[in-house]
XYZ file of C-alpha atoms in Angstrom:
189
model
C 18.253 32.128 -20.917
C 18.088 32.724 -17.199
C 19.904 30.164 -15.056
C 19.074 29.600 -11.403
C 21.538 27.080 -9.999
C 20.884 24.887 -6.985
C 22.115 21.717 -5.306
C 19.753 18.840 -6.122
C 17.656 21.070 -8.373
C 18.701 22.949 -11.507
C 16.506 25.393 -13.423
C 16.725 27.128 -16.746
C 14.259 29.195 -18.723
C 14.054 28.824 -22.465
C 11.473 30.101 -24.945
C 8.748 30.774 -22.342
C 9.321 27.394 -20.687
C 10.812 26.966 -17.237
C 12.675 23.652 -17.139
C 13.417 22.211 -13.710
C 15.680 19.186 -13.341
C 14.965 17.807 -9.874
C 14.472 14.538 -7.985
C 11.124 12.725 -8.284
C 10.443 13.242 -4.576
C 10.725 17.042 -4.883
C 7.957 18.356 -7.159
C 8.725 22.017 -7.916
C 5.108 22.880 -8.835
C 1.622 21.390 -9.199
C 1.220 19.276 -12.326
C -1.409 19.209 -15.072
C 0.103 15.952 -16.395
C 2.712 13.392 -15.481
C 4.508 11.121 -17.927
C 5.319 7.497 -17.095
C 7.915 5.319 -18.799
C 6.057 2.315 -20.183
C 6.369 -0.771 -22.361
C 4.205 -2.017 -25.216
C 2.094 -4.180 -22.870
C 1.837 -1.441 -20.189
C 3.189 -3.553 -17.374
C 5.971 -1.226 -16.159
C 3.683 1.342 -14.533
C 1.125 -1.178 -13.270
C 0.507 -1.310 -9.531
C 2.629 -4.037 -7.904
C -0.224 -5.203 -5.671
C -2.356 -8.097 -6.811
C -6.075 -7.452 -7.087
C -8.750 -9.959 -8.054
C -9.885 -9.497 -11.673
C -13.035 -7.444 -12.134
C -14.260 -9.790 -14.876
C -14.697 -13.551 -15.136
C -11.390 -15.396 -15.825
C -12.681 -16.813 -19.133
C -13.531 -13.322 -20.368
C -10.159 -12.065 -19.162
C -8.337 -14.807 -21.112
C -10.383 -13.964 -24.226
C -9.472 -10.278 -23.894
C -5.787 -11.128 -23.467
C -5.807 -13.266 -26.617
C -7.036 -10.300 -28.639
C -4.921 -7.632 -26.962
C -2.730 -5.671 -29.358
C 0.364 -4.091 -27.782
C 0.912 -0.363 -28.170
C 3.503 0.601 -30.803
C 6.893 1.760 -29.477
C 7.253 5.531 -29.618
C 3.559 6.176 -29.013
C 1.888 7.878 -26.049
C -1.306 6.739 -24.337
C -3.360 9.477 -22.651
C -5.248 8.591 -19.478
C -7.688 11.047 -17.928
C -7.243 12.172 -14.351
C -5.816 14.944 -12.262
C -3.006 15.086 -13.020
C -3.461 13.535 -16.453
C -1.299 10.450 -17.068
C 0.708 10.153 -20.270
C 2.175 6.701 -20.828
C 5.279 6.976 -23.019
C 5.693 3.618 -24.774
C 9.497 3.474 -25.051
C 10.169 -0.196 -24.223
C 9.445 -3.482 -25.953
C 10.243 -6.304 -23.525
C 10.531 -8.728 -26.448
C 13.671 -6.943 -27.683
C 17.149 -6.478 -26.297
C 17.785 -3.774 -25.355
C 14.170 -2.990 -24.588
C 14.451 0.679 -25.626
C 15.576 2.598 -28.709
C 16.575 6.266 -28.960
C 14.193 6.665 -31.935
C 11.263 5.442 -29.794
C 12.183 7.872 -27.030
C 12.407 10.768 -29.480
C 9.054 9.844 -31.071
C 7.433 9.636 -27.630
C 8.910 13.012 -26.600
C 7.532 14.606 -29.762
C 4.082 13.143 -29.143
C 4.213 14.264 -25.493
C 4.762 17.844 -26.691
C 1.845 17.472 -29.126
C -0.397 16.239 -26.306
C 0.752 19.143 -24.120
C -0.359 21.550 -26.862
C -3.610 19.685 -27.565
C -4.663 19.702 -23.899
C -2.966 23.048 -23.117
C -0.958 21.539 -20.305
C 0.874 24.261 -18.441
C 2.869 22.086 -16.033
C 4.200 18.610 -16.756
C 6.372 16.065 -14.973
C 8.624 14.000 -17.234
C 10.930 11.194 -16.088
C 14.216 10.709 -17.886
C 12.795 8.332 -20.484
C 15.007 5.351 -21.158
C 16.865 5.782 -17.846
C 14.346 4.400 -15.365
C 14.121 0.966 -17.003
C 16.982 1.279 -19.493
C 20.446 2.659 -20.098
C 19.815 5.630 -22.390
C 22.933 7.839 -22.116
C 22.164 10.954 -20.062
C 23.758 13.454 -22.431
C 22.050 11.879 -25.469
C 18.694 12.122 -23.710
C 19.318 15.782 -22.865
C 20.262 16.416 -26.484
C 17.098 14.655 -27.769
C 14.913 16.618 -25.386
C 16.527 19.924 -26.367
C 15.871 19.160 -30.050
C 12.236 18.324 -29.336
C 11.789 21.524 -27.304
C 13.290 23.589 -30.126
C 10.935 21.990 -32.655
C 7.719 22.400 -30.655
C 5.221 24.721 -32.290
C 3.003 25.627 -29.333
C 4.045 27.238 -26.067
C 3.095 24.215 -23.973
C 4.148 23.111 -21.489
C 5.146 26.344 -19.743
C 6.759 24.478 -16.855
C 8.564 21.181 -17.380
C 9.845 19.124 -14.455
C 12.459 16.581 -15.493
C 12.475 13.929 -12.769
C 16.098 12.921 -12.205
C 16.923 11.133 -8.966
C 20.664 10.567 -9.258
C 22.818 13.698 -8.781
C 24.794 12.694 -11.895
C 21.525 12.583 -13.901
C 20.616 16.099 -12.728
C 24.062 17.457 -13.590
C 24.536 15.783 -16.987
C 20.996 16.294 -18.359
C 20.987 19.922 -17.200
C 24.386 20.533 -18.844
C 23.239 18.917 -22.102
C 20.114 21.096 -22.195
C 22.057 24.255 -21.346
C 24.741 23.510 -23.924
C 22.267 22.718 -26.710
C 19.745 25.469 -26.003
C 22.466 28.100 -25.553
C 22.300 31.326 -23.623
C 19.612 33.077 -25.645
C 17.226 30.255 -26.470
C 18.920 29.480 -29.765
C 21.373 26.822 -30.809
C 24.972 27.627 -29.984
C 26.524 29.525 -32.864
C 23.238 31.055 -34.069
C 22.361 34.702 -33.417
């Protein structure tokens, strides 16, 4: 592992993947895909501006009656440049709205989508922190486990979007502690 320490930005390299923990307003590289924290009805990442419906209101009501929410832990892929990956980690009908198991399942599927689409550079918010209270260290630990389990070498560059200095520090420390100094779990050689 090669560590390059900075103020608002922390970097570490592990298993052919450069991981950058940095604020959302400071992209460290161009992205092939960006992940958004989302709920089962996909209202969290919707634009806040009102726009008139593109279809007749009766048709819209009919479509809403038959709408099936996305299952928690899933990921919805939306085409574009960069590609949008909607991580369904919240269910607004539950309290709390998030679960660690949903976040882990979404992280695993995000890595599968990165391999499927050969995404070299990806932006990932701290899932469960933007609209929830997922503990920082637990999130770092989950992410480290998912990175260790990934089969393909994608993404090559991973930007973890962490706005609060405490988020940067704690998530970075959790990743560094779990991934170790040589890309293996601490205690393994």
